[in-house]
mmCIF file of C-alpha atoms and ligand atoms in Angstrom:
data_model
loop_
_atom_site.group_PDB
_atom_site.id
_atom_site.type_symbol
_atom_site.label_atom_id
_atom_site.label_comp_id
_atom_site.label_asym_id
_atom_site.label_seq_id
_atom_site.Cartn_x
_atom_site.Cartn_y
_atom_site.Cartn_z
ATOM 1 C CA UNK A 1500 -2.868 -28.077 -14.650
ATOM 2 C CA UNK A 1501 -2.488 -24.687 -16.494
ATOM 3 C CA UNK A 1502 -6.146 -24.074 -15.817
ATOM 4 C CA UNK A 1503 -5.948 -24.819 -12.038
ATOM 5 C CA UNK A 1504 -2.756 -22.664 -11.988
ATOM 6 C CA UNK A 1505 -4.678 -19.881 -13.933
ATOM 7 C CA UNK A 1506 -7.860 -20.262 -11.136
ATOM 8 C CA UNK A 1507 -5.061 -19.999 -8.301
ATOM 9 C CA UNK A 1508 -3.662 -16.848 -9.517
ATOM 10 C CA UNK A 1509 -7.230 -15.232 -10.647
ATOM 11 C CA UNK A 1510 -8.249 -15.560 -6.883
ATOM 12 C CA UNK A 1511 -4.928 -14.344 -5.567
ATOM 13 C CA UNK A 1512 -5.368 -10.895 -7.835
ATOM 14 C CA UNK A 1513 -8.901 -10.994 -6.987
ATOM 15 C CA UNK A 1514 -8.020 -11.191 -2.779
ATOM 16 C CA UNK A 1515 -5.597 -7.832 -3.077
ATOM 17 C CA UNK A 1516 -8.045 -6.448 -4.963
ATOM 18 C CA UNK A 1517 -10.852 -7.323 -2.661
ATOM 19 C CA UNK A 1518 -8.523 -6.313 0.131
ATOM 20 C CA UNK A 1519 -7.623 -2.970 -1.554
ATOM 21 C CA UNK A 1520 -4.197 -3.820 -1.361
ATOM 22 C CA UNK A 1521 -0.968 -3.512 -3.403
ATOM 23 C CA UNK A 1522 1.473 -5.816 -3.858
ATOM 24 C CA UNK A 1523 3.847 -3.773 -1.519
ATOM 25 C CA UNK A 1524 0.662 -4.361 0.987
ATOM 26 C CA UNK A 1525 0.609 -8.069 1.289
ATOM 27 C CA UNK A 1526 4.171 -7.941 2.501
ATOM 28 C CA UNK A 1527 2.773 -6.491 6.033
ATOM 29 C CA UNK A 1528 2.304 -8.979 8.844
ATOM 30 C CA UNK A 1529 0.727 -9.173 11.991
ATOM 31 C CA UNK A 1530 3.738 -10.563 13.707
ATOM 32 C CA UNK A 1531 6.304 -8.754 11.696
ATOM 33 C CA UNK A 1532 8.409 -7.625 14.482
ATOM 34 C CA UNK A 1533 7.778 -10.952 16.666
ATOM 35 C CA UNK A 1534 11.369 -11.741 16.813
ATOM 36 C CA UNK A 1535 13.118 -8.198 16.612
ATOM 37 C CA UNK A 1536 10.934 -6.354 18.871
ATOM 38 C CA UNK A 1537 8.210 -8.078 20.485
ATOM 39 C CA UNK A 1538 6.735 -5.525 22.596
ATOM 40 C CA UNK A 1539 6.423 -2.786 20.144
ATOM 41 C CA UNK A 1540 2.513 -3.025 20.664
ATOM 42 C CA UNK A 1541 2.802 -2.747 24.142
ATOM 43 C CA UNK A 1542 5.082 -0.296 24.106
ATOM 44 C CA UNK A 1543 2.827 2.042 22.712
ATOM 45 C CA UNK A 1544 -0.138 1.231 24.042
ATOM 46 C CA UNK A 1545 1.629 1.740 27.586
ATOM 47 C CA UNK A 1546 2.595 5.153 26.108
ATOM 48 C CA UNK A 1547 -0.533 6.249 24.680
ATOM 49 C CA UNK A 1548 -2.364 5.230 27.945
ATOM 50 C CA UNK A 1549 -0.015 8.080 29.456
ATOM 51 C CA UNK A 1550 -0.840 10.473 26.390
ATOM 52 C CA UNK A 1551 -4.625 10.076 26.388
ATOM 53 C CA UNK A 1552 -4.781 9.779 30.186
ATOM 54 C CA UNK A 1553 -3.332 13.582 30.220
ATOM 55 C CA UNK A 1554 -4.356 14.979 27.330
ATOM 56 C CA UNK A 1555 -7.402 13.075 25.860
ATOM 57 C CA UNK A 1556 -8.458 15.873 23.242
ATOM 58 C CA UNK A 1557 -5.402 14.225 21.000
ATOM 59 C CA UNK A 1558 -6.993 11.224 20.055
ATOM 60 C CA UNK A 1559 -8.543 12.961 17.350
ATOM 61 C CA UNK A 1560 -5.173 14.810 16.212
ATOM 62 C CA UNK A 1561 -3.418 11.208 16.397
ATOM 63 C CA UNK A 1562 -5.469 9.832 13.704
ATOM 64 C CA UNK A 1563 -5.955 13.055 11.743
ATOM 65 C CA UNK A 1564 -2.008 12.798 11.405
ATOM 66 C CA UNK A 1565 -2.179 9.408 9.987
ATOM 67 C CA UNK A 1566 -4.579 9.585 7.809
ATOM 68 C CA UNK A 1567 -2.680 13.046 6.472
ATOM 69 C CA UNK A 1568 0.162 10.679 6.240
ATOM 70 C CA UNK A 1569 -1.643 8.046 3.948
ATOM 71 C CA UNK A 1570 -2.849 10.323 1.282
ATOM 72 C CA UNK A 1571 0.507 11.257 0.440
ATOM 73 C CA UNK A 1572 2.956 9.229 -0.811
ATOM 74 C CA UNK A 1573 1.483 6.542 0.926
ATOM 75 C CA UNK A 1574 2.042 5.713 4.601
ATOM 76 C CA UNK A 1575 5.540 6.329 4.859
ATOM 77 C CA UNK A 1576 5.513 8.907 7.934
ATOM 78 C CA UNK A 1577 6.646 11.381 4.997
ATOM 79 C CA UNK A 1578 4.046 13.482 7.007
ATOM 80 C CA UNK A 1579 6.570 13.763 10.085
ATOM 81 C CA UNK A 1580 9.851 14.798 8.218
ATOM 82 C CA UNK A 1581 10.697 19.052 8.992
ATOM 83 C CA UNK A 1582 10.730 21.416 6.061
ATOM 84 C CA UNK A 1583 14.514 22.035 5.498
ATOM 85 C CA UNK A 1584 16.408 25.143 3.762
ATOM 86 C CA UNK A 1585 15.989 24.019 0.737
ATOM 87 C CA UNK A 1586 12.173 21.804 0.982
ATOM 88 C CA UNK A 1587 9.348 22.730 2.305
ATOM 89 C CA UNK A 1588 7.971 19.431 3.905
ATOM 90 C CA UNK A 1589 3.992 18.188 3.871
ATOM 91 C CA UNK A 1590 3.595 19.194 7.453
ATOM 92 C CA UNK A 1591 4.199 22.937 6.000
ATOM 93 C CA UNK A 1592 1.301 22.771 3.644
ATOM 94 C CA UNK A 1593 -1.637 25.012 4.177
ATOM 95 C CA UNK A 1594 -4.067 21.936 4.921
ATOM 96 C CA UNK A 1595 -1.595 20.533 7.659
ATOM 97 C CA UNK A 1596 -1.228 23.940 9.500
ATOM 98 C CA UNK A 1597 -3.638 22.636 12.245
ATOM 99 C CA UNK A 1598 -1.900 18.715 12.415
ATOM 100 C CA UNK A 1599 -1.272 18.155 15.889
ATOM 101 C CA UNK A 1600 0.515 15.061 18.042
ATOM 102 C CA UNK A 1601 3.987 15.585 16.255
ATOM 103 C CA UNK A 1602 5.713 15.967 19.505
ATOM 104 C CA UNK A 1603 3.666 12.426 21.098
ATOM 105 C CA UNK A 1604 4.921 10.449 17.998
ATOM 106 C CA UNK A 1605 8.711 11.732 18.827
ATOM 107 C CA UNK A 1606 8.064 10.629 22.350
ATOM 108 C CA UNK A 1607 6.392 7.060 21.628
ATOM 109 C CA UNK A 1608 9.369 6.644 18.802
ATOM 110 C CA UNK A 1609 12.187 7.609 21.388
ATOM 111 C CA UNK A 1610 10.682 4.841 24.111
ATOM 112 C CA UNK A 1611 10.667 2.422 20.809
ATOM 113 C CA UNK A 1612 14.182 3.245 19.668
ATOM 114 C CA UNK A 1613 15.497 2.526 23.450
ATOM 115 C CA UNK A 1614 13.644 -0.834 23.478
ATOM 116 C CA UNK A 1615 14.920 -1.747 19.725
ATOM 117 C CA UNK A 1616 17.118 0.330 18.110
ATOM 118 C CA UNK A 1617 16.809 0.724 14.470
ATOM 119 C CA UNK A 1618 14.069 -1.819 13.874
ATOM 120 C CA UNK A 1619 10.432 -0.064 13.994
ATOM 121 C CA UNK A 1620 10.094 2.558 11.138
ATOM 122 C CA UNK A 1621 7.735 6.053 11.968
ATOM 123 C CA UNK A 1622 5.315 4.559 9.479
ATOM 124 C CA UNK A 1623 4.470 1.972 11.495
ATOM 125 C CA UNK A 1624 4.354 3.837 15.231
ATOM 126 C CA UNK A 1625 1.884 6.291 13.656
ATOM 127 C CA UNK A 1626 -0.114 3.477 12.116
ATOM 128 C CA UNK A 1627 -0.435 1.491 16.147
ATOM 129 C CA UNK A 1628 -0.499 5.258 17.416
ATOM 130 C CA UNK A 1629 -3.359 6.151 15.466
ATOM 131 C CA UNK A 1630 -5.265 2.283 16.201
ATOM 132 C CA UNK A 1631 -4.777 2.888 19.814
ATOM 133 C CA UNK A 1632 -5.867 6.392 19.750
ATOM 134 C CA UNK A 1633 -9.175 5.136 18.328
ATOM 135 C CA UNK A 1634 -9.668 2.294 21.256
ATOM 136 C CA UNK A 1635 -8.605 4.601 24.143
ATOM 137 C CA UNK A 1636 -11.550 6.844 22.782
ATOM 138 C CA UNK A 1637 -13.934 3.923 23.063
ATOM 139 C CA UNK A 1638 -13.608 2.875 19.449
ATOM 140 C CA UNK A 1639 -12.961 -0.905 17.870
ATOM 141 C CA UNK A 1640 -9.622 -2.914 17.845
ATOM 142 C CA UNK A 1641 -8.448 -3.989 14.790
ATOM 143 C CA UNK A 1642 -5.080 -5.589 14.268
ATOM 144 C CA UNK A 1643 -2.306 -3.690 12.326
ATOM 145 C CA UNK A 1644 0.185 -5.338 9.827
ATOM 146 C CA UNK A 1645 3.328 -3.957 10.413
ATOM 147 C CA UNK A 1646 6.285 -4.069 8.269
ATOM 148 C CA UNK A 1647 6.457 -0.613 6.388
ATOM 149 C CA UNK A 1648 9.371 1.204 5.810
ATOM 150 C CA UNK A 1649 10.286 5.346 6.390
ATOM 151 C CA UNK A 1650 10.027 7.431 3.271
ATOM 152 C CA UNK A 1651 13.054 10.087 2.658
ATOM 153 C CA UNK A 1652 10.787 12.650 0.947
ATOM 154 C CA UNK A 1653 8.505 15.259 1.783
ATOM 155 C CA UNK A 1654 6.706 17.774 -0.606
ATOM 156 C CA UNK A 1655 4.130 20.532 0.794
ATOM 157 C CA UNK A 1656 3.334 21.064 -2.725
ATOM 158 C CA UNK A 1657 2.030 17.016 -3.310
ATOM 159 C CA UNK A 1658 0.507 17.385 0.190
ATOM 160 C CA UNK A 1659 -1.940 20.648 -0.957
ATOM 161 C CA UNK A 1660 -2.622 18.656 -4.140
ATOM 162 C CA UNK A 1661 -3.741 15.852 -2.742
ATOM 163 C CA UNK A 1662 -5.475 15.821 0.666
ATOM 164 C CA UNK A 1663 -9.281 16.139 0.285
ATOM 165 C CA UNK A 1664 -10.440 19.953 0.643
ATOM 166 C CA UNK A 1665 -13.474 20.630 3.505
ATOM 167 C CA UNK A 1666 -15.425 22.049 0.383
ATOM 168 C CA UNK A 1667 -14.904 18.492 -1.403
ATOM 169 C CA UNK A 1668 -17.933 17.779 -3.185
ATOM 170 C CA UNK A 1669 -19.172 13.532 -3.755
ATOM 171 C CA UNK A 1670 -17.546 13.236 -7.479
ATOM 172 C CA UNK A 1671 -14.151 15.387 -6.393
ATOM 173 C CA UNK A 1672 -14.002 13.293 -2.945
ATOM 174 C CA UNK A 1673 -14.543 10.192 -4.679
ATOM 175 C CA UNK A 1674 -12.020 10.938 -7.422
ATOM 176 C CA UNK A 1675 -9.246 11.739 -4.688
ATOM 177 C CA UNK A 1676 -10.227 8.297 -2.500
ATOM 178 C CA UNK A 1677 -10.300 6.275 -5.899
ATOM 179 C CA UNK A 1678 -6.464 7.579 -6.591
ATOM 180 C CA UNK A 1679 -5.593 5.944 -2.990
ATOM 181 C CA UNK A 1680 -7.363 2.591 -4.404
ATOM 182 C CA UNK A 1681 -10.421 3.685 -1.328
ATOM 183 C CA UNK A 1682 -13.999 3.114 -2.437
ATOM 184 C CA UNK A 1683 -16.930 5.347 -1.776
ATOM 185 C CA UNK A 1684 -17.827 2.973 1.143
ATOM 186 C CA UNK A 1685 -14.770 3.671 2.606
ATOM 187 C CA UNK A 1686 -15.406 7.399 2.108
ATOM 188 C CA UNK A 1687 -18.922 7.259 4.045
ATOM 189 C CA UNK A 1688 -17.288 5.286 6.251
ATOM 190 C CA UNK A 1689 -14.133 6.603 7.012
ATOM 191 C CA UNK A 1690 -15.558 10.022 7.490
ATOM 192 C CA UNK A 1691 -16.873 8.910 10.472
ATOM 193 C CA UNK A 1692 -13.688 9.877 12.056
ATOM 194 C CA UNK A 1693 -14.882 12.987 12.549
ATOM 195 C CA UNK A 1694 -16.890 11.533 15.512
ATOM 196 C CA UNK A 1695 -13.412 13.032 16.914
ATOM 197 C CA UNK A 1696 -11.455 16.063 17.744
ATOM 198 C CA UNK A 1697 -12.134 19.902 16.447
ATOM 199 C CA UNK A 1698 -11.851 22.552 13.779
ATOM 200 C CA UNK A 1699 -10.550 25.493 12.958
ATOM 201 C CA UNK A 1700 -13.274 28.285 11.481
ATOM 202 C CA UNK A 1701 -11.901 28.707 7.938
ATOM 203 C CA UNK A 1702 -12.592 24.449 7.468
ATOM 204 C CA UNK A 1703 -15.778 25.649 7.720
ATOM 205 C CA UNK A 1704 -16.837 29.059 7.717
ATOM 206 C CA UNK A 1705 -17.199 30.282 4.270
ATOM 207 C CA UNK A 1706 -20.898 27.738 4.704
ATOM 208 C CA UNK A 1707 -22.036 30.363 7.580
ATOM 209 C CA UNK A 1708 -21.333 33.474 5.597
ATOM 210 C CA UNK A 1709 -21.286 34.490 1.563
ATOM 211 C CA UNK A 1710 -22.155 30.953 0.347
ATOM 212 C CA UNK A 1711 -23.328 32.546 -2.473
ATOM 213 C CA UNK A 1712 -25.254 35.410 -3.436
ATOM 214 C CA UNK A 1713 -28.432 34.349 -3.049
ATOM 215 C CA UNK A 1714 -28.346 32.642 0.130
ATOM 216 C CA UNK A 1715 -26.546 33.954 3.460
ATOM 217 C CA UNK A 1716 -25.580 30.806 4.741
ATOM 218 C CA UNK A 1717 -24.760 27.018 2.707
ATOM 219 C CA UNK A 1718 -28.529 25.881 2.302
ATOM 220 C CA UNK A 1719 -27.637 22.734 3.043
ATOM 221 C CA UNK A 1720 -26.693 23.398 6.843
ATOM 222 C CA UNK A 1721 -29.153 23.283 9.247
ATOM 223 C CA UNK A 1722 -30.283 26.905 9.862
ATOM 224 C CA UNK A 1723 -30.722 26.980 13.811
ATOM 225 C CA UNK A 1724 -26.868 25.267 13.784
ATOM 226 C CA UNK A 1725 -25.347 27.785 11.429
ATOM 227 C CA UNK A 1726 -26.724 30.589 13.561
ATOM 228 C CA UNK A 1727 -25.029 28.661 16.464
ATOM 229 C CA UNK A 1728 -21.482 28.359 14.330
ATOM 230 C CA UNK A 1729 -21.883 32.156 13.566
ATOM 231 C CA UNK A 1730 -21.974 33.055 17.367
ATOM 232 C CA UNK A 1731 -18.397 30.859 17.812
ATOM 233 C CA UNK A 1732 -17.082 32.058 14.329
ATOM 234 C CA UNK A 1733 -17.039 35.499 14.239
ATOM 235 C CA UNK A 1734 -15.392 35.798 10.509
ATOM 236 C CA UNK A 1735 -14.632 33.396 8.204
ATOM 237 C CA UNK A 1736 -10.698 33.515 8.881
ATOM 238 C CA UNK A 1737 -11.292 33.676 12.481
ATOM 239 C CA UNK A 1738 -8.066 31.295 13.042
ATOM 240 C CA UNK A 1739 -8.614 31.188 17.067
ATOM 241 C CA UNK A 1740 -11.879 29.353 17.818
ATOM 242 C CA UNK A 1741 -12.470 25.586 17.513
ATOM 243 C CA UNK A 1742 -15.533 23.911 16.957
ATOM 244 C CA UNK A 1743 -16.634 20.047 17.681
ATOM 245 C CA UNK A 1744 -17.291 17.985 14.588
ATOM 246 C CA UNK A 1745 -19.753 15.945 16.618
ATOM 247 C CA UNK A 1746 -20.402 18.064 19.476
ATOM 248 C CA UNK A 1747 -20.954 16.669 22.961
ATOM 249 C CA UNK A 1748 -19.016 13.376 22.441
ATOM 250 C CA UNK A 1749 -15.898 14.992 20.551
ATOM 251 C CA UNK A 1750 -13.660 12.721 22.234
ATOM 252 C CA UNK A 1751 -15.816 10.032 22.316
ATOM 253 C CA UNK A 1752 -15.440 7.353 18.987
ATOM 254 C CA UNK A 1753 -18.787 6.935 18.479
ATOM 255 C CA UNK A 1754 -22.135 6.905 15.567
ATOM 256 C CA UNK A 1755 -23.428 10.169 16.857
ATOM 257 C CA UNK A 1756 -21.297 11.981 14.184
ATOM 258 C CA UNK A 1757 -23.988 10.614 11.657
ATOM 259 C CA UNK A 1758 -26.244 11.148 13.563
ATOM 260 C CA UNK A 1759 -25.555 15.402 13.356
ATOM 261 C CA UNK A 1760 -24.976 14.893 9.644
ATOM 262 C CA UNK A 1761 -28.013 12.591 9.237
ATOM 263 C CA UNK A 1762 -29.998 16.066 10.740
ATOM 264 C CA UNK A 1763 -27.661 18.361 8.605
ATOM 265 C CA UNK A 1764 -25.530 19.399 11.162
ATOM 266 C CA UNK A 1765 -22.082 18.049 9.535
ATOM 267 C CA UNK A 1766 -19.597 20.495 10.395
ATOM 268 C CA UNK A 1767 -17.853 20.601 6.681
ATOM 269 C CA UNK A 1768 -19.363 20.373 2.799
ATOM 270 C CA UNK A 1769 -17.705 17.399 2.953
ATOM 271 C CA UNK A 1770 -19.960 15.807 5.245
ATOM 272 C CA UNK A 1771 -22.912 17.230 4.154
ATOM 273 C CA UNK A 1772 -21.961 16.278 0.528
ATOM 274 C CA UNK A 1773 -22.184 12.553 2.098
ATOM 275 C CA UNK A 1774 -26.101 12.962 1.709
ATOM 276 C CA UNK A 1775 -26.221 13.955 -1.611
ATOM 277 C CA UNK A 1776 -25.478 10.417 -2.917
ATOM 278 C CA UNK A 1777 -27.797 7.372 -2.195
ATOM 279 C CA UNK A 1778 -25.569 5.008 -0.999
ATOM 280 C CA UNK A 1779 -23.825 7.275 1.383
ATOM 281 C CA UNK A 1780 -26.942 8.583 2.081
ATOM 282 C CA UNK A 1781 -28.463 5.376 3.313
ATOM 283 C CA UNK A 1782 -25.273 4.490 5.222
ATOM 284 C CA UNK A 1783 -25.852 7.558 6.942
ATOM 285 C CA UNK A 1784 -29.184 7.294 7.697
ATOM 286 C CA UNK A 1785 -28.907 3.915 8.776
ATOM 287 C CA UNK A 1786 -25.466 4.413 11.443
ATOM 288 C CA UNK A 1787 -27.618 7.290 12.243
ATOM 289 C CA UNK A 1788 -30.441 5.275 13.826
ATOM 290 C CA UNK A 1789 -27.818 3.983 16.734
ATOM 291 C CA UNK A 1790 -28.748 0.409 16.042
ATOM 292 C CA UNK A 1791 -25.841 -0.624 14.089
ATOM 293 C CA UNK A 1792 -22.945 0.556 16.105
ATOM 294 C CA UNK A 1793 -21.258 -2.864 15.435
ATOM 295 C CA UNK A 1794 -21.361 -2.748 12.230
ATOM 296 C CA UNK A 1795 -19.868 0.534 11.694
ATOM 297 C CA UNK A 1796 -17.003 -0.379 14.042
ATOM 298 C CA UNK A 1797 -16.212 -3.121 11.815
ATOM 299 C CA UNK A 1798 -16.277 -1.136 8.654
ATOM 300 C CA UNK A 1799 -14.679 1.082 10.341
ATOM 301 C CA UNK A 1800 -11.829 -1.351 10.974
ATOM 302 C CA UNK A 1801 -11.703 -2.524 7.494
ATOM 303 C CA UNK A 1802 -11.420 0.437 5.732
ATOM 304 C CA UNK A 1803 -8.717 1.988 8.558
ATOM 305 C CA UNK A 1804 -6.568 -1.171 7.449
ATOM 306 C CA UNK A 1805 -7.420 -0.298 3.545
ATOM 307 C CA UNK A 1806 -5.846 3.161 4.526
ATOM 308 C CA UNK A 1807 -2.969 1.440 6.411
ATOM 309 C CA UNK A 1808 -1.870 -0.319 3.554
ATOM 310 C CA UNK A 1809 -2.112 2.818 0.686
ATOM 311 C CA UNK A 1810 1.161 3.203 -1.019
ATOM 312 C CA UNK A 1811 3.442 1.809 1.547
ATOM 313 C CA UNK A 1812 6.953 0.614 1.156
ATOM 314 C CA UNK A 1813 8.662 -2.218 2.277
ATOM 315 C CA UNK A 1814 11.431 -4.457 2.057
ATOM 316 C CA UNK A 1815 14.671 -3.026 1.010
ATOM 317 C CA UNK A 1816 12.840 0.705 -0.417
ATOM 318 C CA UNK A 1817 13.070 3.506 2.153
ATOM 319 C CA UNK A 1818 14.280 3.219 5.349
ATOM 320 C CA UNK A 1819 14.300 2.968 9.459
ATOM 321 C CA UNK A 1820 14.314 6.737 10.393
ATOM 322 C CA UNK A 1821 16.031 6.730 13.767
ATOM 323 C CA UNK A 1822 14.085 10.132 14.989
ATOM 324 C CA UNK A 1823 11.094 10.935 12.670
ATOM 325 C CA UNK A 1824 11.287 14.250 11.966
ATOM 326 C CA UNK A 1825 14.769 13.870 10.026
ATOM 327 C CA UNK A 1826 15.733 10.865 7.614
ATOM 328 C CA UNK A 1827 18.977 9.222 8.436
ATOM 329 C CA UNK A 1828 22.339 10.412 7.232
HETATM 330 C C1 HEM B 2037 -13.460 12.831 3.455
HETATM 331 C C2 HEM B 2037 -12.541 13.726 3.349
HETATM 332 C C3 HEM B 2037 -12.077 14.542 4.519
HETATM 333 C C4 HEM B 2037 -12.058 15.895 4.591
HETATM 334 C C5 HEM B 2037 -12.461 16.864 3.505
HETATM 335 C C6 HEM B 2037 -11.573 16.246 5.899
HETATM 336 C C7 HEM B 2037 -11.374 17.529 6.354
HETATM 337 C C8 HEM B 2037 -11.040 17.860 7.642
HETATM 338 C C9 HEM B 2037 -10.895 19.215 8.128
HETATM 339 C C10 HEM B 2037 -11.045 20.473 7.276
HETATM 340 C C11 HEM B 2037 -10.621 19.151 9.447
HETATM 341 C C12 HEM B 2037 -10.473 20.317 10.414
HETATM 342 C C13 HEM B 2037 -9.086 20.920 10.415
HETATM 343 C C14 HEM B 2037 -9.066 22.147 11.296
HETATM 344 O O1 HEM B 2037 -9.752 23.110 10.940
HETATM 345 O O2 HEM B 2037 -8.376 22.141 12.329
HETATM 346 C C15 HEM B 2037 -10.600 17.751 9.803
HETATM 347 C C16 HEM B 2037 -10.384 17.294 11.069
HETATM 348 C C17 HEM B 2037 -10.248 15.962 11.365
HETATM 349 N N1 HEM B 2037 -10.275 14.914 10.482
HETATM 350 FE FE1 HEM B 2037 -10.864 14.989 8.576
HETATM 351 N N2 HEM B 2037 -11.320 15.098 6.592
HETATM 352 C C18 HEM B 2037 -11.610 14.025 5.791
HETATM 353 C C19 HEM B 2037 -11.432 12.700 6.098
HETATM 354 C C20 HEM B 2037 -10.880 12.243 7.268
HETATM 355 C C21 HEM B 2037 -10.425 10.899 7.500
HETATM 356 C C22 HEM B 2037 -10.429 9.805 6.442
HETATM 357 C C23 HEM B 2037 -9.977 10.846 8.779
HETATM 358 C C24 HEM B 2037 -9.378 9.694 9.524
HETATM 359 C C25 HEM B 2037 -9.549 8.445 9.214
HETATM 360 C C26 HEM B 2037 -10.179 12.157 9.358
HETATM 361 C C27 HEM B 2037 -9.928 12.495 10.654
HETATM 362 C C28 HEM B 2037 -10.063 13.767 11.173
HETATM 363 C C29 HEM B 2037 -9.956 14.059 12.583
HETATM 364 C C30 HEM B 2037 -9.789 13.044 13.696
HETATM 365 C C31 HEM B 2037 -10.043 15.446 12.706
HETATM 366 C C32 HEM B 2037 -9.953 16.275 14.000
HETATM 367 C C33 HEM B 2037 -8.518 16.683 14.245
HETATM 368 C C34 HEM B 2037 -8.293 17.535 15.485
HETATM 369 O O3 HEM B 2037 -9.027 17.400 16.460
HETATM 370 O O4 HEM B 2037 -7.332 18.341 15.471
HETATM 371 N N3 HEM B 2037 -10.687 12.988 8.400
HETATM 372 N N4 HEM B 2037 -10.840 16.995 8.687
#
């Protein structure tokens, strides 16, 4: 008996671990508002239809802001929450200066709170938000387990520590992802995000200018493509200009993003740094060759809900902010 109950609870541990989950994690479900507010899921969809329909460029922005919100303090929309007199909130940090969708999340929450007041936490909106924003660009579905709960704190200071830098290198990325319980596939994998949305020049343009003091540009960008960048960029803190990560299908979800890294054209170290490893290497190469689209979607899927779950409270710990970019009083 003690050895069956021993087997039972090794494959339990062994299922959140294989899931990349916490504890906190496995309290999600699928149907978790099914009683209290059924149509949260078509409630935003209906409003991201509108938001995509006008302004399709913020598909890219919508899951940039989740993501942003996952590496800190887990996803508790602690991303959303306004600086104050005396705190300056993660949306203040240097690496969230060019977040965007803010205001869409405030208008998607607003439609929610009319529907079912008090019931649907930020954390969750952004997390359906962000899913939504990836299928209106033409990406996969995946279902979202719902359930987490608002955070009440907000530090710019954790949110420069811990978001990955542009410059991240394999072992520093992989360090950061590993703190968030994400595995390197999820890192080769998950970068693939960039198949959406734009930069800003100084994510990028210290590789097109300086890189060292041998070498003009980073050696490891393609150099017809940096001369390209260096027409659009005209300095390295040239804050106006935005580039496509994957250009020609930027708002598109698609494999062609490895396909520009695959030929060195990854806008950021970071993505070139994603062929300096053999096993992100080869998943590059082979996304790259356009005959495994499937199979990225799914992985893509996977390790989106990996990143759903990171850090996030439930149950009785944070709460239901009413408008996101303030916790309740
Ligand atoms: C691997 C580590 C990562 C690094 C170093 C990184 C870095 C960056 C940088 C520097 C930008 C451009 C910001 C700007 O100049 O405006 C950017 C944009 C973006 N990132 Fe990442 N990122 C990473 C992973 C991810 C992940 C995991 C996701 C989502 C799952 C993601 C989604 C995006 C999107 C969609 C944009 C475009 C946003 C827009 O159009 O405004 N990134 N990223």
């Amino acid at each position: 008996m003690a050895i069956k109950r021993c087997v039972v609870l090794f494959l339990h541990v062994a299922l959140l671990l294989l899931a990349g989950s916490s504890p906190a994690a496995s309290q999600l479900a699928e149907g978790y508002y099914s009683k209290t507010c059924p149509n949260v899921e078509a409630i935003v969809r209906g409003e991201m239809e509108k938001i995509i329909g006008v302004a399709s460029s913020l598909a890219g922005p919508l899951l940039r802001l989740h993501f942003h919100d996952c590496f800190v303090r887990g996803c508790d929309a602690s991303v959303l929450l306004n600086s104050t007199k005396n705190n300056l909130a993660e949306r203040d940090a240097d690496p969230n200066m060019s977040l965007r969708g803010f205001g869409s999340v405030d208008r998607v929450k607003a439609k929610i709170e009319a529907a079912c007041p008090n019931t649907v936490s930020c954390a969750d909106v952004l997390t359906i938000m962000a899913r939504d924003a990836v299928v209106l660009a033409k990406g996969p579905f995946w279902p979202v387990a719902l359930g987490r709960r608002d955070g009440k704190v907000s530090s710019a200071v954790e949110a420069a520590n811990e978001l990955p830098p542009s410059f991240g290198d394999i072992p520093l990325l992989t360090k950061i992802f590993a703190s968030k319980g994400l595995n390197l596939k999820d890192l080769v994998v998950l970068s693939g995000a960039h198949t959406l949305g734009t930069a800003h020049c100084p994510s990028f343009a210290d590789r097109l200018y300086n890189f060292s003091s041998s070498y003009a540009a980073d050696p490891s960008l393609d150099s017809e493509y940096a001369k390209k960048l260096r027409m659009k960029c005209k300095s390295v803190d040239d804050k106006t200009m935005l580039s496509e990560m994957d250009p020609g299908s930027y708002k598109t979800f698609g494999t062609s993003y490895y396909r520009h890294v695959s030929k060195r054209r990854g806008l950021f170290q970071s993505d070139a740094a994603l062929l300096t490893d053999a096993a992100t290497r080869n998943y590059v190469h082979r996304i790259a060759t356009g005959k495994f689209d499937s199979e990225f979607f799914k992985d893509f899927s996977e390790s989106m809900t990996k990143m759903g779950n990171v850090g996030v409270l439930t149950g009785a710990q944070g709460e239901i902010r009413k408008k996101c970019y303030v916790p309740n009083y």
